């Protein structure tokens, strides 16, 4: 067993690691369990093996202290709710009867019981399940998962550090439970929660844990004096415990700011801070508070959120400065490596020289180990690594891949008029009503329809050469006709073609735009078993040829009803990609906006009257601190308007957003100047409709009435009830009826039933408000 005294003078560590396995074994096992094809014991065996493989790989790559507890079947915040006993009343019987099935019921819901609300984890594309708390919440400790996983790592000979979501962040992420007053403050439950954390810490101490990491990323956001006092009291009380491991309080994603002196003075043994560019102020701030004398500092100098190689010389300079500010300095990534793919070395389709610019999780752990060795032994110990790193950085900086003079000339010629519709909304709305002739409370969907096994087989057959392109395209046409036929029979008013030709809403476009690199194995968890392959934005962006016009035009030829053109907006194209870090994001967004503008104009020229430009990432990309909001929202909304402002007044522009706190960006939603916006609203009980009304939002909106991230089928009565609630905030002449999000992850049986209920609800409520049913 590795002991504390035998560990290196400088530890290399990480806060978390990708959970899925090299071939997404976890996804397959969990979904197999849901379908009854995998037993609970087999699922647990797969999970145990994946954890062991991850720790083995980390150790082989030079990590000397591995994290435990970061693994999750679905979501680590949901795991925390289980750990503290915060199970909603509607799920308690299921959790009691079968903890594993009850756990998944909280995440996904059942036909009879709604799941927990889901939203974005800070400014990432990872989704967490929101804790539901109220004045009657009773917390109870269950450290089984944390102790078991720590024990597994220890039994395999690893020096391990359990990782928990910290109590302050947990309460700040929580919301009032259904039926609880909206003004209830979960932070008022701190005195009930801290004894539960004390019990878990004691259990981990008894299991042999030397250190425990408590993640407090919520403290990098703007916090009130009262919230900072809560943080101070929390760590004063936890620090005073006698039966506990040493405490490492971790923050990431931004600077700690006013929370730094609070934590620096707390009676804990260590802090973990982000020292990458977005949190660079932590260095000066740490010096200003006198450093961390007598404490451990884990320095996050390798970017855990992007995929570009580290600048070792810059990191060593930072680490050298930090040596004078703490009792010991260890090296880490800036945050959990959950947010990057597993291994760049397996990306054989990327040019080998370009691949040397990339660092996925395995490459980042090697970078961390190299920096730890350089810090402990001096730069002379890593001379070869430093030289190779300098060469790779220079190769990228001088590569023609990164610069296109024509693109830069076009963005340089943008004028204010390019980002404004030529007519005010009132004139456009009148023209669109006359052109489209839609009923009151028009129905539509968000874009994608179920991606069937037949579609996946067709793609596999095409890749394997079992069918040619013509054969594949005939299958796509057949799928489009089926989707259109179903929508027409169901009575949906504005149709979609279902996107059968698309693999992902970002990757599909990235593969057709210059400047992007696509990966084959670069999977990253978005939520639960939903994984995406974010493309890599390496150079200047342009559109060589139309991307969606052919299939949209084909769909419109099959029907007299309007078919929406479907595009992913510029902010989401950036947010759900690994963006270049060598120029301002706003400049890249303008390039993407102009490329998409060409597509919008071509769709209109081909006869498309309704064009949707999705921006689900607008809120998630909002900087965590208010002082960065204005600049971000200015370029974000400008890039959307660059995309959409070249069309005629009768062409209706839609946008879509989901799973975020929209109240923070209502003015920005207004500034997009879209004619119609559809938003996720079912899990949040139409909260966004109220927020739009309070703002005085003047255009049309479709707050969702079907939570598509749950397998349950809402009844027509449920959808009608939500629709009536929406009408309390938005007048009928401006209200649309739609699901929360696209239907790609749903099956056809639940899609058919749910959309039939949605249309039935629209007809019922339409009759109530005086429109033709």
XYZ file of C-alpha atoms in Angstrom:
773
model
C 0.000 0.000 0.000
C 1.362 3.440 -0.917
C 1.624 5.602 2.195
C 1.639 9.350 2.748
C 5.329 9.391 3.621
C 6.236 7.478 0.460
C 4.449 9.816 -1.943
C 6.449 12.199 -4.165
C 7.260 15.684 -2.901
C 4.896 17.009 -5.606
C 1.753 15.030 -6.325
C 0.141 14.772 -9.734
C -3.615 14.460 -9.398
C -6.968 15.087 -11.069
C -10.410 15.942 -9.683
C -12.325 13.461 -11.859
C -12.080 11.378 -15.004
C -14.351 10.349 -17.916
C -16.778 7.677 -16.718
C -17.876 5.945 -19.876
C -14.918 3.724 -20.760
C -12.993 3.560 -24.021
C -15.978 2.205 -25.966
C -18.802 3.736 -23.899
C -19.244 0.501 -21.975
C -21.143 2.319 -19.209
C -23.739 3.689 -21.621
C -24.328 0.261 -23.095
C -24.597 -1.400 -19.696
C -26.992 1.176 -18.231
C -29.254 1.237 -21.275
C -29.152 -2.551 -21.325
C -30.294 -2.554 -17.705
C -33.169 -0.212 -18.531
C -34.268 -2.567 -21.305
C -34.007 -5.657 -19.103
C -31.095 -7.125 -21.059
C -28.469 -6.538 -18.327
C -28.903 -7.592 -14.707
C -28.229 -5.263 -11.799
C -25.240 -7.374 -10.792
C -23.816 -7.284 -14.322
C -24.237 -3.508 -14.372
C -22.393 -3.207 -11.061
C -19.634 -5.485 -12.348
C -19.209 -3.296 -15.441
C -19.069 -0.161 -13.303
C -16.521 -1.705 -10.944
C -14.324 -2.755 -13.853
C -14.520 0.699 -15.444
C -13.458 2.343 -12.188
C -10.537 -0.031 -11.814
C -9.460 0.551 -15.422
C -9.601 4.325 -14.944
C -7.459 4.237 -11.796
C -5.006 1.855 -13.436
C -4.733 4.120 -16.458
C -4.288 7.233 -14.341
C -1.519 5.618 -12.344
C 0.190 4.336 -15.490
C 0.118 7.853 -16.929
C 1.847 9.295 -13.859
C -1.009 10.363 -11.574
C 0.073 9.708 -7.991
C -3.230 10.456 -6.203
C -6.417 9.227 -7.898
C -9.941 10.546 -7.265
C -12.753 8.290 -6.079
C -16.481 8.954 -5.863
C -16.484 10.906 -9.135
C -17.866 7.883 -11.017
C -21.640 7.923 -11.523
C -24.277 5.814 -13.221
C -26.082 9.024 -14.178
C -25.059 12.236 -12.359
C -22.817 13.119 -9.422
C -25.254 15.706 -8.032
C -27.972 13.043 -7.952
C -25.428 10.825 -6.166
C -25.023 13.593 -3.591
C -28.779 13.771 -3.063
C -28.731 10.032 -2.346
C -25.728 10.465 -0.035
C -27.569 13.043 2.082
C -30.968 11.354 1.882
C -32.644 14.152 -0.095
C -35.003 11.850 -1.978
C -38.227 13.589 -3.086
C -41.333 12.220 -1.392
C -42.766 10.972 -4.690
C -39.711 8.740 -5.197
C -39.173 7.409 -1.666
C -41.164 4.235 -2.021
C -39.336 3.317 -5.237
C -35.927 4.009 -3.672
C -36.873 1.948 -0.621
C -38.102 -0.961 -2.752
C -35.058 -0.994 -5.067
C -32.368 1.678 -4.631
C -30.995 1.270 -8.160
C -34.380 1.448 -9.895
C -35.380 4.307 -7.606
C -32.184 6.152 -8.495
C -32.937 5.911 -12.199
C -36.573 6.890 -11.582
C -35.388 10.143 -10.001
C -33.252 10.769 -13.077
C -35.694 9.745 -15.802
C -39.121 9.565 -14.188
C -41.650 6.805 -14.686
C -45.024 6.801 -16.373
C -46.597 7.848 -13.063
C -43.884 9.881 -11.351
C -42.022 12.920 -12.702
C -38.215 13.068 -12.573
C -36.123 15.773 -10.983
C -35.550 18.921 -13.001
C -32.396 18.923 -15.107
C -30.213 21.913 -15.965
C -26.672 22.816 -17.011
C -23.681 22.397 -14.685
C -22.415 25.986 -14.490
C -21.261 27.086 -17.963
C -20.643 23.590 -19.356
C -22.757 21.298 -21.512
C -22.978 18.734 -18.715
C -26.458 18.487 -17.159
C -27.136 17.774 -13.487
C -30.329 16.834 -11.670
C -31.496 19.671 -9.454
C -31.982 18.798 -5.766
C -35.509 19.465 -4.487
C -35.561 20.791 -0.940
C -38.064 22.376 1.402
C -38.602 23.332 5.047
C -39.639 19.740 5.805
C -36.544 18.132 4.246
C -34.843 15.694 6.593
C -31.281 14.706 5.692
C -29.802 11.299 6.511
C -26.288 10.109 5.742
C -25.611 7.229 3.367
C -21.888 6.993 2.652
C -22.083 3.548 1.041
C -21.077 4.638 -2.451
C -18.273 6.896 -1.288
C -16.773 4.389 1.140
C -17.133 1.457 -1.267
C -15.402 3.174 -4.188
C -12.605 4.485 -1.973
C -12.125 0.960 -0.637
C -11.923 -0.438 -4.169
C -9.139 1.970 -5.118
C -7.260 1.369 -1.890
C -7.485 -2.416 -2.292
C -5.888 -2.040 -5.748
C -2.919 -0.232 -4.215
C -3.753 3.340 -5.227
C -3.330 6.460 -3.138
C -6.870 7.771 -3.359
C -8.807 10.908 -2.453
C -12.621 10.776 -2.243
C -14.367 13.654 -4.029
C -17.718 15.046 -2.841
C -19.909 17.931 -3.959
C -19.437 20.450 -1.166
C -22.388 21.361 1.085
C -22.495 25.029 0.091
C -22.568 24.278 -3.630
C -25.143 21.532 -3.082
C -27.530 23.934 -1.343
C -26.908 26.738 -3.832
C -27.727 24.382 -6.722
C -30.963 23.211 -5.089
C -34.452 24.566 -5.746
C -37.650 24.612 -3.692
C -39.463 21.300 -4.053
C -42.837 21.270 -5.852
C -45.444 22.793 -3.574
C -42.870 24.786 -1.610
C -42.943 28.579 -1.793
C -40.684 29.988 -4.498
C -38.947 32.244 -1.973
C -37.745 29.319 0.147
C -33.962 29.459 0.529
C -32.272 26.027 0.596
C -29.278 27.601 2.391
C -31.477 27.798 5.486
C -31.075 24.020 5.737
C -27.335 24.236 6.395
C -27.627 23.306 10.078
C -29.446 20.103 9.113
C -27.013 19.245 6.322
C -23.664 19.722 8.061
C -24.100 16.820 10.534
C -24.728 14.550 7.544
C -21.481 15.666 5.906
C -19.759 15.179 9.265
C -21.013 11.580 9.347
C -19.817 10.905 5.781
C -16.409 12.411 6.552
C -16.137 10.279 9.678
C -17.025 7.158 7.691
C -14.356 7.964 5.102
C -11.821 8.606 7.845
C -12.658 5.222 9.366
C -12.217 3.637 5.938
C -8.673 5.009 5.768
C -9.061 8.214 3.746
C -6.268 10.674 4.428
C -7.736 13.490 2.313
C -11.265 14.243 1.107
C -11.997 16.795 -1.610
C -15.086 18.993 -1.244
C -15.990 20.693 -4.541
C -17.335 24.225 -4.180
C -17.535 25.628 -7.734
C -20.565 27.746 -6.793
C -18.191 30.009 -4.884
C -16.585 31.250 -8.111
C -19.874 32.994 -8.951
C -20.904 36.381 -7.603
C -21.951 35.724 -4.016
C -23.687 37.908 -1.459
C -22.101 38.672 1.930
C -24.692 36.367 3.500
C -23.701 33.496 1.201
C -20.023 34.071 1.928
C -20.816 33.975 5.639
C -22.498 30.607 5.087
C -19.328 29.354 3.379
C -17.192 30.635 6.246
C -19.415 28.966 8.853
C -19.559 25.723 6.888
C -15.811 25.256 6.804
C -15.313 26.591 10.293
C -17.644 23.850 11.566
C -16.353 21.072 9.313
C -12.790 22.090 10.111
C -13.495 21.812 13.835
C -14.563 18.168 13.565
C -12.251 15.753 15.323
C -13.156 12.632 13.345
C -12.432 13.632 9.787
C -9.785 13.333 7.062
C -7.809 16.339 5.920
C -10.030 18.607 3.831
C -9.199 19.908 0.350
C -11.746 22.514 -0.780
C -11.775 22.754 -4.577
C -13.022 25.458 -6.918
C -12.900 25.679 -10.698
C -14.280 27.353 -13.835
C -13.369 30.910 -12.703
C -11.615 32.970 -10.059
C -12.716 32.659 -6.453
C -12.690 36.419 -5.961
C -14.259 37.483 -2.670
C -14.582 33.848 -1.580
C -10.813 33.306 -1.641
C -10.001 35.056 1.659
C -12.941 33.215 3.253
C -11.530 29.816 2.304
C -7.907 30.826 2.893
C -8.765 31.599 6.531
C -10.888 28.481 7.018
C -9.483 25.694 9.239
C -9.034 23.269 6.343
C -5.783 21.714 5.241
C -5.827 22.590 1.553
C -7.362 24.461 -1.368
C -7.533 23.511 -5.044
C -7.673 26.501 -7.395
C -7.992 27.078 -11.123
C -4.997 28.923 -12.605
C -5.890 28.720 -16.304
C -6.568 31.861 -18.321
C -10.226 32.239 -17.306
C -9.189 32.188 -13.617
C -5.770 33.821 -13.906
C -6.707 36.420 -11.272
C -6.476 33.682 -8.631
C -2.683 34.020 -8.689
C -2.580 37.696 -7.731
C -5.519 37.285 -5.367
C -3.768 34.447 -3.560
C -0.659 36.563 -3.100
C -2.816 39.446 -1.847
C -4.249 37.337 0.989
C -0.796 36.192 2.035
C -0.907 32.776 0.382
C -1.722 29.559 2.197
C 0.956 29.152 4.872
C 0.910 25.675 6.372
C -1.571 24.422 3.757
C -1.604 22.305 0.622
C -2.362 23.999 -2.701
C -3.491 21.924 -5.668
C -2.788 24.080 -8.710
C -5.054 23.580 -11.706
C -2.689 24.705 -14.454
C -3.748 22.293 -17.224
C -7.039 23.262 -18.869
C -9.576 20.544 -18.045
C -12.270 21.916 -20.356
C -10.570 22.291 -23.720
C -8.487 19.956 -25.858
C -5.458 21.998 -26.815
C -2.020 21.058 -25.516
C -0.729 22.882 -22.483
C 1.964 25.558 -22.572
C 4.428 23.894 -20.216
C 6.779 26.856 -19.896
C 3.918 29.141 -18.881
C 2.596 26.585 -16.385
C 6.010 26.051 -14.814
C 6.349 29.798 -14.318
C 2.976 29.875 -12.551
C 3.877 26.870 -10.419
C 7.207 28.425 -9.494
C 5.428 31.533 -8.225
C 2.981 29.399 -6.257
C 5.796 27.571 -4.461
C 6.270 30.672 -2.349
C 2.599 30.910 -1.469
C 1.779 27.521 0.095
C 3.323 24.864 2.274
C 3.186 22.368 -0.614
C 2.074 22.689 -4.216
C 0.645 19.801 -6.207
C -0.305 19.799 -9.885
C -3.702 19.103 -11.457
C -6.066 19.966 -14.263
C -8.239 23.014 -13.715
C -11.378 20.890 -13.207
C -12.602 17.324 -13.622
C -11.577 15.720 -16.913
C -15.211 14.634 -17.296
C -15.537 17.488 -19.798
C -13.032 16.186 -22.375
C -12.785 12.957 -24.420
C -10.670 10.074 -23.254
C -7.737 9.661 -25.640
C -6.554 11.649 -28.653
C -4.136 8.886 -29.668
C -6.975 6.778 -31.108
C -8.088 9.538 -33.513
C -6.417 8.050 -36.582
C -8.420 10.142 -39.046
C -6.877 13.405 -37.813
C -3.613 14.473 -39.438
C -0.754 13.312 -37.154
C 0.717 16.807 -36.953
C -2.638 18.300 -35.931
C -3.155 15.464 -33.466
C -0.012 16.635 -31.676
C -1.835 19.873 -30.873
C -4.559 17.966 -29.014
C -4.705 16.757 -25.421
C -7.660 14.650 -24.297
C -7.913 13.167 -20.801
C -5.024 10.711 -21.161
C -2.756 13.337 -22.699
C -3.694 15.818 -19.968
C -2.774 13.371 -17.231
C 0.616 12.934 -18.891
C 1.012 16.730 -19.026
C 0.170 16.967 -15.327
C 2.712 14.264 -14.488
C 5.367 16.028 -16.559
C 4.747 19.346 -14.818
C 4.810 17.707 -11.396
C 8.177 16.168 -12.211
C 9.470 19.501 -13.506
C 8.294 21.289 -10.384
C 9.836 18.703 -8.069
C 13.135 18.149 -9.901
C 13.616 21.304 -11.939
C 13.090 22.080 -15.625
C 16.267 20.155 -16.463
C 14.437 16.945 -15.635
C 11.936 17.500 -18.428
C 14.144 19.093 -21.099
C 12.959 16.792 -23.880
C 9.286 17.286 -22.992
C 9.694 21.067 -22.938
C 11.365 21.076 -26.348
C 8.636 18.904 -27.878
C 5.962 21.086 -26.317
C 7.514 24.268 -27.742
C 7.694 22.692 -31.204
C 4.057 21.619 -31.121
C 2.878 25.043 -29.944
C 4.887 26.716 -32.723
C 3.511 24.311 -35.317
C -0.036 25.261 -34.450
C 0.677 28.997 -34.273
C 2.171 29.100 -37.759
C -0.091 26.585 -39.513
C -2.110 27.809 -42.504
C -4.994 25.704 -41.184
C -5.728 28.377 -38.608
C -6.000 31.422 -40.926
C -8.158 32.159 -44.005
C -7.665 35.713 -45.365
C -11.008 35.663 -47.223
C -12.922 34.834 -44.047
C -11.128 37.548 -42.116
C -11.828 40.110 -44.820
C -15.532 39.265 -44.724
C -15.836 39.564 -40.959
C -13.895 42.810 -41.102
C -16.501 44.257 -43.482
C -19.517 43.577 -41.209
C -21.703 46.642 -40.609
C -24.398 47.308 -38.000
C -27.068 46.912 -40.681
C -25.959 43.317 -41.298
C -27.169 42.418 -37.804
C -30.683 43.910 -37.997
C -33.882 42.746 -39.680
C -35.015 45.360 -42.184
C -38.566 45.522 -40.736
C -39.823 45.849 -37.143
C -41.442 42.823 -35.557
C -45.033 44.103 -35.858
C -44.687 44.375 -39.637
C -43.029 40.984 -39.873
C -45.704 39.327 -37.733
C -48.483 40.651 -39.970
C -46.682 39.454 -43.092
C -46.081 36.010 -41.556
C -49.700 35.591 -40.445
C -50.884 36.356 -43.945
C -48.298 34.089 -45.560
C -48.495 31.065 -43.252
C -52.206 31.195 -42.258
C -51.642 29.187 -39.068
C -54.358 28.526 -36.476
C -54.404 29.899 -32.959
C -52.008 27.941 -30.716
C -50.099 26.408 -33.649
C -48.384 23.079 -33.018
C -44.880 22.074 -34.026
C -41.916 20.029 -32.847
C -38.366 21.124 -32.176
C -36.677 19.335 -35.082
C -35.375 15.814 -34.649
C -37.471 12.635 -34.616
C -36.391 9.261 -33.187
C -33.119 7.942 -34.533
C -34.232 4.366 -35.182
C -32.158 1.206 -35.292
C -32.859 1.126 -39.031
C -31.205 4.521 -39.448
C -28.174 3.448 -37.451
C -27.901 0.272 -39.501
C -28.117 2.304 -42.713
C -25.228 4.542 -41.585
C -23.184 1.497 -40.596
C -23.949 -0.158 -43.943
C -22.824 2.962 -45.803
C -19.568 3.174 -43.849
C -18.918 -0.529 -44.399
C -19.676 -0.337 -48.135
C -22.652 -2.699 -47.921
C -24.810 -0.043 -49.580
C -23.816 2.834 -51.834
C -24.683 6.503 -51.381
C -27.752 6.207 -53.588
C -29.088 3.322 -51.516
C -28.464 5.203 -48.293
C -30.216 8.309 -49.569
C -33.269 6.284 -50.560
C -33.515 5.098 -46.962
C -33.268 8.707 -45.749
C -36.020 9.771 -48.144
C -38.231 6.954 -46.891
C -37.686 8.044 -43.297
C -38.521 11.661 -44.150
C -41.744 10.607 -45.867
C -42.741 8.513 -42.844
C -42.072 11.380 -40.409
C -44.029 13.835 -42.545
C -46.925 11.435 -42.976
C -47.202 10.894 -39.228
C -47.168 14.633 -38.518
C -49.834 15.340 -41.117
C -52.109 12.564 -39.841
C -51.628 13.741 -36.261
C -52.543 17.307 -37.169
C -49.313 19.144 -36.477
C -49.315 22.570 -38.131
C -45.645 23.330 -38.853
C -43.734 20.211 -39.817
C -40.117 19.112 -39.630
C -38.347 16.548 -41.780
C -37.039 14.725 -38.685
C -33.293 15.091 -39.411
C -32.641 11.401 -40.211
C -29.492 12.336 -42.107
C -27.912 14.028 -39.077
C -25.681 12.372 -36.504
C -25.615 15.327 -34.096
C -26.889 18.905 -34.177
C -23.360 20.365 -34.026
C -21.223 17.659 -35.578
C -23.418 17.483 -38.687
C -22.666 21.115 -39.524
C -19.058 21.023 -38.342
C -18.315 18.251 -40.839
C -19.475 20.556 -43.647
C -17.771 23.772 -42.548
C -14.121 24.566 -43.084
C -12.061 25.083 -39.940
C -13.585 22.219 -37.940
C -12.079 18.830 -37.143
C -14.337 15.845 -36.430
C -13.361 13.010 -34.092
C -14.357 9.354 -34.286
C -14.037 8.490 -30.598
C -14.171 11.856 -28.826
C -17.246 11.111 -26.697
C -18.153 13.416 -23.803
C -21.057 12.952 -21.380
C -23.877 15.472 -21.733
C -26.308 13.828 -19.307
C -27.015 10.299 -18.138
C -26.306 7.972 -21.062
C -26.359 10.785 -23.605
C -22.861 11.284 -25.039
C -21.804 13.695 -27.753
C -18.683 14.080 -29.873
C -17.881 17.789 -29.802
C -15.971 18.797 -32.933
C -12.702 20.700 -32.632
C -12.706 24.253 -33.945
C -9.175 24.657 -35.258
C -9.294 27.376 -37.921
C -11.311 30.080 -39.650
C -14.889 29.115 -40.552
C -16.668 29.227 -43.894
C -19.387 27.264 -45.727
C -18.186 25.788 -49.030
C -21.682 24.702 -50.149
C -25.288 24.357 -48.892
C -25.632 21.947 -45.979
C -29.360 21.409 -45.378
C -31.172 22.843 -48.404
C -31.464 19.603 -50.354
C -33.223 17.599 -47.629
C -35.414 20.487 -46.469
C -36.529 21.174 -50.042
C -37.239 17.477 -50.574
C -39.427 17.428 -47.467
C -41.327 20.540 -48.563
C -42.088 18.887 -51.913
C -43.978 16.129 -50.056
C -46.506 18.378 -48.283
C -48.506 21.586 -48.559
C -47.874 22.417 -44.901
C -44.810 24.515 -44.013
C -41.662 22.526 -43.217
C -39.112 24.187 -40.970
C -35.512 24.521 -42.026
C -33.366 23.467 -39.064
C -29.972 24.943 -38.204
C -27.764 25.109 -35.125
C -26.899 28.670 -34.138
C -23.421 30.182 -33.878
C -23.217 30.328 -30.070
C -24.188 26.679 -29.744
C -21.773 25.735 -32.524
C -19.059 27.224 -30.311
C -20.337 26.072 -26.921
C -20.711 22.444 -27.973
C -17.362 22.354 -29.724
C -13.847 22.575 -28.391
C -13.126 26.136 -29.449
C -9.861 27.648 -30.544
C -8.085 29.511 -27.763
C -5.939 31.745 -29.976
C -8.519 34.459 -30.751
C -11.537 36.031 -28.997
C -14.703 33.923 -29.001
C -16.672 36.823 -30.442
C -14.526 36.828 -33.577
C -15.096 33.104 -34.081
C -18.843 33.555 -33.486
C -19.024 36.168 -36.235
C -17.336 33.793 -38.660
C -19.853 31.056 -37.851
C -22.725 33.556 -38.052
C -21.776 34.587 -41.567
C -21.403 30.973 -42.713
C -24.883 30.177 -41.366
C -26.307 33.358 -42.903
C -25.459 31.928 -46.310
C -27.387 28.766 -45.398
C -30.426 30.699 -44.135
C -30.557 32.748 -47.316
C -30.282 29.635 -49.482
C -33.089 27.931 -47.539
C -35.339 30.934 -48.102
C -34.472 31.005 -51.805
C -35.447 27.326 -52.020
C -38.918 28.083 -50.683
C -38.537 27.534 -46.931
C -40.886 29.914 -45.088
C -40.021 28.924 -41.491
C -36.377 28.620 -40.430
C -35.317 27.615 -36.931
C -31.854 28.507 -35.652
C -31.334 26.688 -32.353
C -29.410 28.353 -29.547
C -29.788 26.029 -26.538
C -26.324 27.035 -25.323
C -26.953 30.774 -25.080
C -27.483 30.653 -21.318
C -24.908 27.995 -20.485
C -22.113 30.023 -22.098
C -22.953 33.085 -19.999
C -19.850 33.963 -17.934
C -20.136 32.908 -14.311
C -19.514 36.444 -13.049
C -21.651 39.451 -13.915
C -18.720 41.601 -15.029
C -18.382 39.403 -18.123
C -22.056 39.303 -19.105
C -22.393 42.454 -21.202
C -19.494 41.708 -23.547
C -20.551 38.085 -24.025
C -24.212 38.844 -24.660
C -23.301 41.588 -27.127
C -21.327 39.278 -29.445
C -23.607 36.296 -28.826
C -26.795 38.089 -29.856
C -25.008 39.869 -32.706
C -23.834 36.563 -34.172
C -27.411 35.198 -34.081
C -28.748 38.290 -35.825
C -25.966 38.061 -38.424
C -27.271 34.574 -39.152
C -30.948 35.530 -39.448
C -31.222 39.149 -40.605
C -30.923 38.661 -44.355
C -34.421 37.228 -44.912
C -37.695 38.748 -46.100
C -40.341 39.852 -43.564
C -42.703 36.959 -44.361
C -39.994 34.400 -43.541
C -40.512 33.401 -39.931
C -37.368 32.944 -37.845
C -37.602 30.550 -34.879
C -35.071 29.754 -32.197
C -34.992 27.133 -29.469
C -33.407 26.877 -26.003
C -33.539 24.191 -23.330
C -32.436 23.167 -19.839
C -31.049 26.404 -18.472
C -32.016 29.230 -16.126
C -33.616 31.525 -18.700
C -34.547 34.276 -16.263
C -30.931 35.456 -16.282
C -30.976 36.171 -20.031
C -34.510 37.309 -20.890
C -33.217 40.618 -22.263
C -30.763 38.734 -24.461
C -33.576 36.477 -25.690
C -35.429 39.655 -26.627
C -32.317 41.041 -28.330
C -32.126 38.000 -30.635
C -35.198 39.444 -32.413
C -36.432 35.978 -33.396
C -40.086 35.853 -34.417
C -40.784 32.710 -32.343
C -38.871 31.072 -29.504
C -39.505 27.586 -28.114
C -38.162 26.761 -24.666
C -37.991 23.888 -22.207
C -40.689 24.433 -19.588
C -42.334 21.139 -18.605
C -40.014 20.147 -15.732
C -39.911 23.728 -14.450
C -43.725 24.013 -14.583
C -43.871 26.899 -17.078
C -41.505 29.097 -15.066
C -40.043 30.571 -18.246
C -43.469 31.714 -19.479
C -43.818 33.836 -16.358
C -40.292 35.190 -16.789
C -41.029 36.209 -20.387
C -44.250 37.903 -19.321
C -42.580 39.801 -16.489
C -40.005 41.070 -18.956
C -42.681 42.149 -21.414
C -41.408 39.866 -24.159
C -43.292 41.050 -27.270
C -42.938 38.157 -29.706
C -44.281 34.609 -29.999
C -43.159 31.787 -27.706
C -43.659 28.058 -27.241
C -42.886 26.930 -23.676
C -42.667 23.132 -23.877
C -45.502 20.928 -22.627
C -43.738 17.544 -22.958
C -40.543 16.682 -21.072
C -38.768 14.641 -23.716
C -35.853 13.662 -21.467
C -38.140 11.324 -19.553
C -39.588 8.110 -21.026
C -43.026 8.803 -19.585
C -45.877 9.729 -21.922
C -47.778 12.830 -20.766
C -51.550 12.628 -21.031
C -53.549 15.132 -23.060
C -54.888 16.461 -19.759
C -51.358 17.107 -18.455
C -50.354 18.903 -21.640
C -53.560 20.954 -21.593
C -52.953 21.929 -17.965
C -49.476 23.174 -18.806
C -50.846 24.994 -21.826
C -53.445 26.785 -19.699
C -50.685 27.761 -17.287
C -48.736 29.176 -20.227
C -51.803 31.194 -21.253
C -51.743 32.896 -17.860
C -48.524 34.576 -18.992
C -48.615 34.636 -22.809
C -51.694 35.604 -24.857
C -53.161 32.950 -27.147
C -52.271 34.811 -30.331
C -48.571 34.567 -29.386
C -48.459 31.082 -27.822
C -47.173 27.976 -29.613
C -47.562 24.341 -28.557
C -44.488 22.099 -28.726
C -42.318 19.625 -26.811
C -39.406 20.783 -24.686
C -36.715 19.618 -27.073
C -35.910 17.408 -30.068
C -37.081 13.794 -30.130
C -33.866 12.072 -31.231
C -33.457 10.152 -27.954
C -37.058 8.949 -27.730
C -38.632 5.847 -29.225
C -41.357 5.915 -31.865
C -44.059 4.420 -29.609
C -43.768 7.147 -26.966
C -43.289 9.826 -29.641
C -46.508 8.901 -31.430
C -48.569 8.797 -28.262
C -47.092 11.966 -26.763
C -47.506 14.050 -29.930
C -51.070 12.829 -30.380
C -51.781 13.952 -26.817
C -50.047 17.287 -27.491
C -52.253 17.968 -30.528
C -55.352 16.865 -28.627
C -54.479 19.285 -25.832
C -53.916 22.122 -28.307
C -57.314 21.527 -29.921
C -59.052 21.408 -26.552
C -57.500 24.640 -25.284
C -57.866 26.295 -28.701
C -61.614 25.726 -28.478
C -61.659 27.167 -24.967
C -60.048 30.444 -26.072
C -62.222 30.857 -29.141
C -60.112 29.427 -31.937
C -61.219 26.729 -34.329
C -60.362 23.314 -32.916
